[in-house]
Structure formats: structure tokens, C-alpha cells
Coordinates of C-alpha atoms in Angstrom, one line a residue:
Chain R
X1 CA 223.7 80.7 -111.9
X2 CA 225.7 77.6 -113.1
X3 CA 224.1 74.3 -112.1
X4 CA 226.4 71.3 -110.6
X5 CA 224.3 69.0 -113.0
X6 CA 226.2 71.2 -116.2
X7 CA 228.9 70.0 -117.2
X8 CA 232.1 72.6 -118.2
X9 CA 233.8 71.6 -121.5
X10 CA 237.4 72.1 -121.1
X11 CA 239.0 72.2 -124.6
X12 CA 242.6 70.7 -123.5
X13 CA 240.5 67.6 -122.5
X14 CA 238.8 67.3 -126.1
X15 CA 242.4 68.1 -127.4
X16 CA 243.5 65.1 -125.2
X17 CA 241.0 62.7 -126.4
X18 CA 241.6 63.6 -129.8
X19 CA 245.3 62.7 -129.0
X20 CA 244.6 59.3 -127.4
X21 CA 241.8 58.3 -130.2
X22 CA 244.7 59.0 -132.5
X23 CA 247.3 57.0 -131.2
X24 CA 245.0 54.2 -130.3
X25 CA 243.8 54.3 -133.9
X26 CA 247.7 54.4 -135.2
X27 CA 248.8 51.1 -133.0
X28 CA 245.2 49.3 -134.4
X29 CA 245.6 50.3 -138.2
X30 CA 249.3 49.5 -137.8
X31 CA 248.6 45.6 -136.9
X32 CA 245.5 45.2 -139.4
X33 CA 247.7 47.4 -142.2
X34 CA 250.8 44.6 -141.4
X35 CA 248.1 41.1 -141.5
X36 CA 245.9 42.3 -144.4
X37 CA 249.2 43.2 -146.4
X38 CA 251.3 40.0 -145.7
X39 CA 247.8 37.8 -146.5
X40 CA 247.3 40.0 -149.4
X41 CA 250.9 39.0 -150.6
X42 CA 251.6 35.9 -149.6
X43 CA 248.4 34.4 -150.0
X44 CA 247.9 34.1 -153.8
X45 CA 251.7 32.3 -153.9
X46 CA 250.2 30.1 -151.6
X47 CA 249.1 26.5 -153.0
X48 CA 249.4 22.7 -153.1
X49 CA 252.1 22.6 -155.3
X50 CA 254.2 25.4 -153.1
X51 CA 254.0 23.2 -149.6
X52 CA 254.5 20.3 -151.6
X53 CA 257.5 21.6 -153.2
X54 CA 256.6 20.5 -156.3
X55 CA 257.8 23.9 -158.4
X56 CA 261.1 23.6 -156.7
X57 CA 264.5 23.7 -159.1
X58 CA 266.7 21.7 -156.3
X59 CA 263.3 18.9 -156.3
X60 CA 266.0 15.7 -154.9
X61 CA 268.4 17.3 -153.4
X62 CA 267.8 20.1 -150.9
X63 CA 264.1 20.5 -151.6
X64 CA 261.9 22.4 -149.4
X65 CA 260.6 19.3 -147.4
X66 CA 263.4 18.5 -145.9
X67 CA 263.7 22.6 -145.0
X68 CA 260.5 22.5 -143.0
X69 CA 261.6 19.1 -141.5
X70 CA 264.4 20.8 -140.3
X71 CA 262.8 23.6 -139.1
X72 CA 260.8 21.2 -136.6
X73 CA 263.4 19.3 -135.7
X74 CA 265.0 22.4 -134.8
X75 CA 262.3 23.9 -133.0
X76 CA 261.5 20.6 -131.2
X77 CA 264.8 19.4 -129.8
X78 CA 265.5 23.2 -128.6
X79 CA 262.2 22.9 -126.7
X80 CA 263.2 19.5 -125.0
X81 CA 266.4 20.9 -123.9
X82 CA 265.4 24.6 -122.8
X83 CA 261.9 23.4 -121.2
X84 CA 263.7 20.1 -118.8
X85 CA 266.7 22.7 -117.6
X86 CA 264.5 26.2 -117.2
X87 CA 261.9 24.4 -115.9
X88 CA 264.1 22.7 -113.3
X89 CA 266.3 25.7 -112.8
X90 CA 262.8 27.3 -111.9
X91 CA 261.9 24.6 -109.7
X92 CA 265.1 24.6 -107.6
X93 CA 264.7 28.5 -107.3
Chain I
X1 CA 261.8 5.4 -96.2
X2 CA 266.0 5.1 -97.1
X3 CA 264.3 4.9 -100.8
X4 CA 262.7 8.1 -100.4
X5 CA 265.0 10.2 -99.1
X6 CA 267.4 8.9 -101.8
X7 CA 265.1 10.1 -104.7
X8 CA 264.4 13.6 -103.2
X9 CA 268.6 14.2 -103.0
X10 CA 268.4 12.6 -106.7
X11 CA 266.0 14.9 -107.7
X12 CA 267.6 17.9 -106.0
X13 CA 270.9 17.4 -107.5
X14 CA 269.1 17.5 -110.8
X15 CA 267.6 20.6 -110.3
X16 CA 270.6 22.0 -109.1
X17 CA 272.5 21.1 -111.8
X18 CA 270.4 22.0 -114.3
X19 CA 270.0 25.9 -112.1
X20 CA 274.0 25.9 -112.8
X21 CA 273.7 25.3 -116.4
X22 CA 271.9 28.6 -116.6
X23 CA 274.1 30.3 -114.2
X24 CA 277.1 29.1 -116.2
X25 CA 275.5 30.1 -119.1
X26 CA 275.6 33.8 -118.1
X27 CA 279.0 33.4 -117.0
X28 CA 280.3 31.8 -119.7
X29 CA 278.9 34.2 -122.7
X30 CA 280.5 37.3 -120.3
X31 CA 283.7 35.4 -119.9
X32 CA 283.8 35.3 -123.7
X33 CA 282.6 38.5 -125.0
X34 CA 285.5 40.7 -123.0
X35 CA 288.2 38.0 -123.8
X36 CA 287.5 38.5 -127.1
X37 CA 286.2 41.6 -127.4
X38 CA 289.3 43.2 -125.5
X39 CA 292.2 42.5 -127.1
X40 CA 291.3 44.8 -130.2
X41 CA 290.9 47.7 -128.0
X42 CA 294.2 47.2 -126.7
X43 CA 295.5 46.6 -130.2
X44 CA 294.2 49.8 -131.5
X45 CA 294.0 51.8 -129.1
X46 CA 290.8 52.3 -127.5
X47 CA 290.3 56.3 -128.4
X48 CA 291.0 55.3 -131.8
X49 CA 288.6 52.6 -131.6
X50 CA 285.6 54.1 -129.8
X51 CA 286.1 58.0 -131.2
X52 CA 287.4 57.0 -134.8
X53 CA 285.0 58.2 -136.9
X54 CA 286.4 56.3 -140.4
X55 CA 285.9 52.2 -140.9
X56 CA 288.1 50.7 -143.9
X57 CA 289.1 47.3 -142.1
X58 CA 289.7 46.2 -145.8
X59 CA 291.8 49.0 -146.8
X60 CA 296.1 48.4 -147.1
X61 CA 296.1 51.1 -144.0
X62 CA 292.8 49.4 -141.7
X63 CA 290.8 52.1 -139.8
X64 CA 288.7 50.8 -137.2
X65 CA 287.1 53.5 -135.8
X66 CA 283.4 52.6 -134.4
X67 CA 282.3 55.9 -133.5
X68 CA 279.3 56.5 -136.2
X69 CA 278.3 53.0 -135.7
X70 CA 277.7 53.5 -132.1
X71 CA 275.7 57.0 -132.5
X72 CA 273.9 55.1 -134.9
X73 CA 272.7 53.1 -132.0
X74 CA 272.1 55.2 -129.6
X75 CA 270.5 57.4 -132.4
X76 CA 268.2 55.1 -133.6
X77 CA 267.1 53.9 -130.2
X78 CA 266.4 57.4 -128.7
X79 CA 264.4 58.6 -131.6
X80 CA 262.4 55.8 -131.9
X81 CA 261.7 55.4 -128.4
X82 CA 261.0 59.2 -129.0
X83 CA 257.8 58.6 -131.4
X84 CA 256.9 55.2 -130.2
X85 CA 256.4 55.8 -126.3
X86 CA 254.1 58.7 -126.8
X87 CA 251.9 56.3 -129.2
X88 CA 252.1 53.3 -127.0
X89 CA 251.6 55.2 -123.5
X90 CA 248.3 56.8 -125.4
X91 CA 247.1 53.4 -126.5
X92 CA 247.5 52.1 -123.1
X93 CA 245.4 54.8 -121.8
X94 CA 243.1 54.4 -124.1
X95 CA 242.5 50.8 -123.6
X96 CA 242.2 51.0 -120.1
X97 CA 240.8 54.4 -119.3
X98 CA 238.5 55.5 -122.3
X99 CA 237.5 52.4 -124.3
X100 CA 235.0 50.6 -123.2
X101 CA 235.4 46.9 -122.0
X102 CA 234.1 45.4 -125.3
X103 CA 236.4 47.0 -127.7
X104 CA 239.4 46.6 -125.1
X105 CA 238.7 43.2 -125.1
X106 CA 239.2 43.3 -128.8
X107 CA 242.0 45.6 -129.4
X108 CA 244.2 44.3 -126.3
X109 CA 244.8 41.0 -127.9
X110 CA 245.6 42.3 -130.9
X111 CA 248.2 44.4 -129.4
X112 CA 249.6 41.2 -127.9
X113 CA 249.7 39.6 -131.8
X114 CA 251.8 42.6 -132.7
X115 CA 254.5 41.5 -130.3
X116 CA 254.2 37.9 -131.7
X117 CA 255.3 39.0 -135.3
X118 CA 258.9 38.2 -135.9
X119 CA 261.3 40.5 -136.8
X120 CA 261.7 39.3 -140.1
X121 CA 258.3 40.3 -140.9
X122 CA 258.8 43.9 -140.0
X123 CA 261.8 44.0 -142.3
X124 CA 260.4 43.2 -145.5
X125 CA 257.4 45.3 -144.8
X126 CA 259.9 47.9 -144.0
X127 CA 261.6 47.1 -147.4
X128 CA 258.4 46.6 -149.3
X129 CA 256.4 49.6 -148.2
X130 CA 259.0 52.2 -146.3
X131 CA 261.6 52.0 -148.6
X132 CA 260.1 53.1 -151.9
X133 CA 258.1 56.3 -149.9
X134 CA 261.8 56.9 -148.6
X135 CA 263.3 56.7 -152.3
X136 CA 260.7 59.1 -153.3
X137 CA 260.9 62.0 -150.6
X138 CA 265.1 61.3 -151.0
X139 CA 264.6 62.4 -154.7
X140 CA 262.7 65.3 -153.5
X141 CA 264.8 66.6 -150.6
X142 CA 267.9 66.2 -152.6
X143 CA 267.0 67.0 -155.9
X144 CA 269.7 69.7 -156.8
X145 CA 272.4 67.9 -154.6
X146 CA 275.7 66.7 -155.1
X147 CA 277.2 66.0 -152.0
X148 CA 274.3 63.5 -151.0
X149 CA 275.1 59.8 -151.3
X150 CA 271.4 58.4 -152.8
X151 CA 270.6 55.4 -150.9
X152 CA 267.5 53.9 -153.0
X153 CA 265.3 54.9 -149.6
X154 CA 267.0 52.2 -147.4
X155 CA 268.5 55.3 -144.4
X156 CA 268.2 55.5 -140.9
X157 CA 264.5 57.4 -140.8
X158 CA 263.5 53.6 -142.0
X159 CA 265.4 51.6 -139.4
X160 CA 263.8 54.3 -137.3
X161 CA 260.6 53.9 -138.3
X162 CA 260.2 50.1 -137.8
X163 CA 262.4 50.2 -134.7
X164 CA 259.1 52.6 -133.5
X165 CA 256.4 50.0 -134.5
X166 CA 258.9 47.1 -132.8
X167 CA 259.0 48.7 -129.3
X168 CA 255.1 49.5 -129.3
X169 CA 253.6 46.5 -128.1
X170 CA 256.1 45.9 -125.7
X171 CA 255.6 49.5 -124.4
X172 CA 251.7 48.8 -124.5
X173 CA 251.6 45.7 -122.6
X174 CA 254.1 46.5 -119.6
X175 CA 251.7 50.4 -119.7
X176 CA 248.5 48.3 -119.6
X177 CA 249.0 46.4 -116.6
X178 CA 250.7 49.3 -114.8
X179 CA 247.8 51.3 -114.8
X180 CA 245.7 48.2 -114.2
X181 CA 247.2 47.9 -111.1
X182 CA 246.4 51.2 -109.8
X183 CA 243.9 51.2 -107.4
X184 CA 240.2 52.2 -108.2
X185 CA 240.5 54.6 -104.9
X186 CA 242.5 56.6 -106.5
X187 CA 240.8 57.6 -109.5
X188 CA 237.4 57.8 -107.1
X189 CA 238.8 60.5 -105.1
X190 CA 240.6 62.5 -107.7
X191 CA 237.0 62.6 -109.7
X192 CA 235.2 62.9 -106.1
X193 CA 237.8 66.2 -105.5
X194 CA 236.2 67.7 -109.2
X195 CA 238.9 66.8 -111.6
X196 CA 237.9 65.8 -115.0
X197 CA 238.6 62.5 -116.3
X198 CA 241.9 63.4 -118.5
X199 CA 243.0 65.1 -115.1
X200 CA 242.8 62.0 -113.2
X201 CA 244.5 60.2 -116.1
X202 CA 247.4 62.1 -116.9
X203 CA 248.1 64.0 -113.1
X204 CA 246.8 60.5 -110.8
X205 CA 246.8 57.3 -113.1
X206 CA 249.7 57.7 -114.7
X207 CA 252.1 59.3 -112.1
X208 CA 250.8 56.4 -109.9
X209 CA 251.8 53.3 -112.4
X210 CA 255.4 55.3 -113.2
X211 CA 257.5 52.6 -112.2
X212 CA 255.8 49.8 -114.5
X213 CA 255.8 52.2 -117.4
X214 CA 259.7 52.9 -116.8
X215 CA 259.7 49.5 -117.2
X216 CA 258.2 48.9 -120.6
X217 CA 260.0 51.7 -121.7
X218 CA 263.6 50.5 -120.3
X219 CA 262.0 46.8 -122.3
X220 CA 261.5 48.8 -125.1
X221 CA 265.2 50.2 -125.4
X222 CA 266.5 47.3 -124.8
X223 CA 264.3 45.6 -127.5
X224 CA 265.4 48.4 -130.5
X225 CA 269.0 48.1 -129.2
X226 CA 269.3 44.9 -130.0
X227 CA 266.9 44.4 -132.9
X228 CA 269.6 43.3 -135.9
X229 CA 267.5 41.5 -138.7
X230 CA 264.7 43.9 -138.8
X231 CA 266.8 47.0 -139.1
X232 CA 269.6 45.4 -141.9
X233 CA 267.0 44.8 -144.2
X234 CA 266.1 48.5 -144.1
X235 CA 269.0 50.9 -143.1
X236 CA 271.5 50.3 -146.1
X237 CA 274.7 49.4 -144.6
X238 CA 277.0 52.1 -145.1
X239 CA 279.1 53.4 -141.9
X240 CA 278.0 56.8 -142.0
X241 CA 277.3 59.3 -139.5
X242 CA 273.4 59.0 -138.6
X243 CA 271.3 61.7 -140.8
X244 CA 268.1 60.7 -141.0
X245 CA 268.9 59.9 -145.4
X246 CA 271.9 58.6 -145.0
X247 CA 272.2 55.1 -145.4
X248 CA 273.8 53.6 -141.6
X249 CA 274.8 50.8 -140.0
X250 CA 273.8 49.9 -136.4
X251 CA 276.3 48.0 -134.1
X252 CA 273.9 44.8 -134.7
X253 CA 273.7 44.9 -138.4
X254 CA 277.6 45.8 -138.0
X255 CA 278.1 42.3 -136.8
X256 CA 275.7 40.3 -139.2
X257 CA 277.2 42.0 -142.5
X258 CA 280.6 41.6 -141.6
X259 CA 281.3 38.5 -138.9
X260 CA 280.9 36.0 -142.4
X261 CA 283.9 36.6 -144.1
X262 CA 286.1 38.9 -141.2
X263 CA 289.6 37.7 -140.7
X264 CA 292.5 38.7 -138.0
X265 CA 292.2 42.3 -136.4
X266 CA 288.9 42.7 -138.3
X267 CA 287.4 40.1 -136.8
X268 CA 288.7 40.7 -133.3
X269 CA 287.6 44.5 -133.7
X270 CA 283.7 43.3 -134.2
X271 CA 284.1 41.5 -131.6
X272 CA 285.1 44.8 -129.5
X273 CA 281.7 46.0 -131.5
X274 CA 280.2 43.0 -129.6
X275 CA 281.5 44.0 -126.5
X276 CA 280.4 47.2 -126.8
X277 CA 276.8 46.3 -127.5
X278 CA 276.7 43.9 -125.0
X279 CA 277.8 46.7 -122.5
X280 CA 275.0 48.6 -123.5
X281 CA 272.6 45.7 -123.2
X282 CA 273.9 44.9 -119.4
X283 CA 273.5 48.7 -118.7
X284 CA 269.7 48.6 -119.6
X285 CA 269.5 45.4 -117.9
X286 CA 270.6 46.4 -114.6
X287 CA 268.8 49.8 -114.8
X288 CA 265.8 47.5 -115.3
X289 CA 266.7 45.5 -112.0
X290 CA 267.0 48.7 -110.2
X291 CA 263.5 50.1 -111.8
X292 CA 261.9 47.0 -110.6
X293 CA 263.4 47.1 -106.9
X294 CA 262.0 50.3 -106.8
X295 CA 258.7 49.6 -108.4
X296 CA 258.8 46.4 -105.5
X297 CA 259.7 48.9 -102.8
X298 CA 257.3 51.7 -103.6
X299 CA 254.3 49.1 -103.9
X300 CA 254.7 48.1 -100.1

């Protein structure tokens, strides 16, 4: 007599929660592996003199200051322009 | 009351205008892709173009023939949408179905970072990490060989690989909220009926939230189809036809390695390469439209 309170084992389902434990695992490990390696890298290279650009060859006349400058002007005018016309744009939708 | 009415027309036109900027936008970029992407065809000869299977635009007797280039792509994309949606569709079960809300609550998010990690960054892991275990199982597999071009590891499996972890968030987060979205009645009375609980997942969850996984998935090809910086760092750059150690070139990587210094018919031809892509591109993008009308249609 098999009671409703016991609960069959089916071994496809174990076999699918292996599967999805797996994969789940893979995605997780993936991201973590990708962070702790770039920190691991990077980090150590990573100093005063780096951000200030004092190691730089090219120190007066492309140094890196003027790179990350650029980069934000970049970044900001780009986000004037595209925020004002999608934002609009979404508006008049 | 005059002064009103005069800054709510102002502020229409403005909107208006700025809604044409984006149409034109559109317009403009298709205008110029088949102006200049067509003229090559027509100089060529579009069989020899599409189905030539050698590229020496260099050469005193050019051959443009794109054929490898595009099987590449569609190479590429299918296998690694091949690996990567089985991995991403598991993780989006498992986040919503068999996790608990605590650990979801951690793991989600970080799914989300993985989407936030440019494409850069996946190249020179890819370079960094893939490419020497590629080397290494090259030397293996081909020990003996001597018809086998030796790449230094940087082949197609790479590009493949990457493309894989590129296309898994996306896949992940469009999954997520599709099965979110299926109603808790569902799963009750599939359980209720005596199924087990990877019954209900697999034969009521996930048939029910099809439509927004098409979605991600459609997202996801169109994401590896048009990944260039990622892949150029780690598939060589040889046009070769698409084994998974040979090294290959994808039609993206086609334009960044050659558009710098491409002259006359050369240059016109990558446009055509251009063209091409950006047919492909259109055809995912209208499948999506259609996916989502569908997805609209069957939710009513």
C-alpha cells in the first residue's frame, strides 16, 4: 500500500536538477571568474602615479589626462544630444 | 490664453521635430547602406560576390568573393546560440523556479552586471585566457599535420566561445521575466493535477512564457551577429572557411580590419559586406517585431 504522503523519486527529475544546478553554477562562476580576474590583473598596475599619468613617455603632448578628458567630454555631449531628441521623440509618441 | 496656446504649438513642433530626427535617422543610414553597398554587386556580379569562396582584393587579379565570410557568420551565430541558450534558459529556471528568493535576489543582479561588461572586456579575456588553451589543444589535434594552417589558438571555437558568454545575459533576462509573467494558476493546477515540479517547469512554465523567450533568443542573435570588437580580438582574421581551428573572419571583423586602408572596388565591396550584414540585422529585427505582435496577441 503506497501512501499519498510518500513521495516517488523520479530519476529524470534528479537528472534535471542536476542540469539546471549546472548551468546556473556555469552563468555564476562565469561572471565571478571574469571580475576576480580583471581585478586580479588590473589592480596591481593600478596607482597614483598611473591616473596621474605621471609614468607616461608622451607626458606634454598627448598625455593620458587629456585622454580621459576626452573621454567625458565625449560621453557627456553625446548624452545632451541623444537624451533632449529621444526623450522628446518619446514624448511626442 | 493667446500666450498659452502659442507655447504648447512651440513645444509640439519641437517634439516633432526632434521625433523626425530619429525617423530620418533610420532612413538615412538605409538610404546609404544600399547606395553604397549596391554598386559592387553589380560591378562583380552578385553570384561571384555572394558564392565566391576566394578574397585577394589586393591581388593584380582581385577576388571578391564573400562566401566563407558570411558562413562564418551564420556559423558562429548558430553554434553559439546553440551552447549558450540551453545554459541561459537553465539559469532562468533556476532563478525563478528552484532557487530560493534570497539567493535569486543575489544571483539575478549579477546576471544583469554581466550584460553591463563591454565587449572589449570579453575580448581580451578571450585573448588572455581562451587563446592559449586553444593553442594548446591546436598542437594536440594537429600534431602530425601538414595541411593545417596553425593559428596560435586565435580560431573560430574562440569567437564562438565568447560569442556564447555575450548572448547569456541577454538570453537570461528576457527568459526571467517571461516566466515571471506566467501566472501562479498555472503552475497550481499543473501540481494540483499530480505533476512533479520539473513537469510543471519544462511541459507548463516554459511552453507558457514561449513568446518572451523567442524573444531573448531572437535579442541574442542579433547581439552575436553584430558583435565585431569582441570576436576580432579572438578569431584570427584569415578568410577561411569556418572549422572550428581555423583562424576566420566574421562579416563585422571583415569591416574593422579592412575599411582603414580599402581603396576603389575594395572599398565599395565591404560596403556590399555592410549591406549584407545589415540585411541580416533587419531580418532578425523584423522577426522580432513579428515575435512580439504575437507575444501581444497571445497575452490578450
Amino acid at each position: 500500500m503506497t501512501s499519498i504522503k510518500g513521495k516517488r523519486h523520479r530519476i529524470s527529475d534528479n537528472i534535471t536538477y542536476f542540469f539546471i544546478y549546472l548551468c546556473a553554477a556555469i552563468s555564476v562562476l562565469l561572471l565571478l571568474g571574469i571580475i576576480v580576474y580583471v581585478f586580479v590583473r588590473g589592480i596591481g598596475q593600478i596607482n597614483w602615479e598611473f591616473l596621474t599619468c605621471e609614468t607616461l613617455f608622451l607626458k606634454d603632448a598627448w598625455n593620458c589626462r587629456k585622454i580621459f578628458s576626452i573621454h567625458w567630454y565625449i560621453i557627456v555631449i553625446t548624452m545632451i544630444i541623444a537624451t533632449r531628441s529621444g526623450l522628446s521623440s518619446s514624448i511626442f509618441k | 490664453m493667446r500666450k498659452k496656446s502659442m507655447v504648447e504649438n512651440t513645444a509640439k513642433i519641437i517634439f516633432l521635430i526632434c521625433a523626425i530626427v530619429a525617423i530620418f535617422a533610420v532612413i538615412s543610414i538605409t538610404l546609404y547602406m544600399f547606395l553604397k553597398g549596391t554598386p559592387a554587386f553589380a560591378k562583380v556580379g552578385v553570384i561571384d560576390l555572394l558564392f565566391g569562396t576566394e578574397w585577394a582584393p589586393t591581388a593584380a587579379d582581385p577576388k571578391y568573393g564573400i562566401l566563407y565570410i558570411i558562413l562564418t557568420s551564420i556559423i558562429g551565430t548558430a553554434v553559439s546560440i546553440l551552447i549558450g541558450v540551453p545554459i541561459a534558459l537553465l539559469t532562468a529556471v533556476f532563478l525563478t523556479e528552484v532557487s530560493n528568493k534570497k539567493l535569486s535576489a543575489i544571483v539575478q543582479p549579477a546576471v544583469e552586471l554581466l550584460a553591463a561588461i563591454p565587449s572589449v572586456i570579453y575580448g581580451l579575456l578571450g585573448l588572455m585566457i581562451l587563446n592559449p588553451i586553444m593553442y594548446k589543444m591546436e598542437k594536440y589535434f594537429f600534431e602530425g599535420s601538414t595541411t593545417h594552417q596553425f593559428t596560435g589558438g586565435s580560431n573560430l571555437l574562440a569567437a564562438i566561445i565568447v560569442l556564447a558568454i555575450m548572448i547569456l545575459p541577454t538570453v537570461i533576462n528576457m527568459s526571467v521575466s517571461a516566466i515571471k509573467a506566467v501566472p501562479q494558476q498555472m503552475r497550481s493546477a499543473s501540481l494540483a493535477l499530480g505533476a512533479t515540479k520539473i513537469q510543471t517547469i519544462f511541459k507548463v512554465t516554459i511552453p507558457a512564457a514561449k513568446s518572451g523567450i523567442m524573444t531573448g533568443i531572437v535579442l541574442g542573435i542579433g547581439r552575436a551577429l553584430g558583435e565585431a570588437m569582441a570576436i576580432n580580438m579572438v578569431a584570427g582574421g584569415t578568410v577561411s572557411f569556418p572549422l572550428p581551428f581555423n583562424s576566420v573572419r566574421f562579416l563585422t571583423t571583415q569591416l574593422v580590419s579592412e575599411m582603414g586602408y580599402a581603396s576603389g572596388l575594395h572599398r565599395q565591396v565591404l560596403f556590399s559586406v555592410g549591406l549584407v550584414l545589415f540585411v541580416f540585422i533587419m531580418i532578425i529585427n523584423f522577426s522580432l517585431m513579428k515575435l512580439k505582435k504575437k507575444g501581444a496577441v497571445e497575452n490578450d
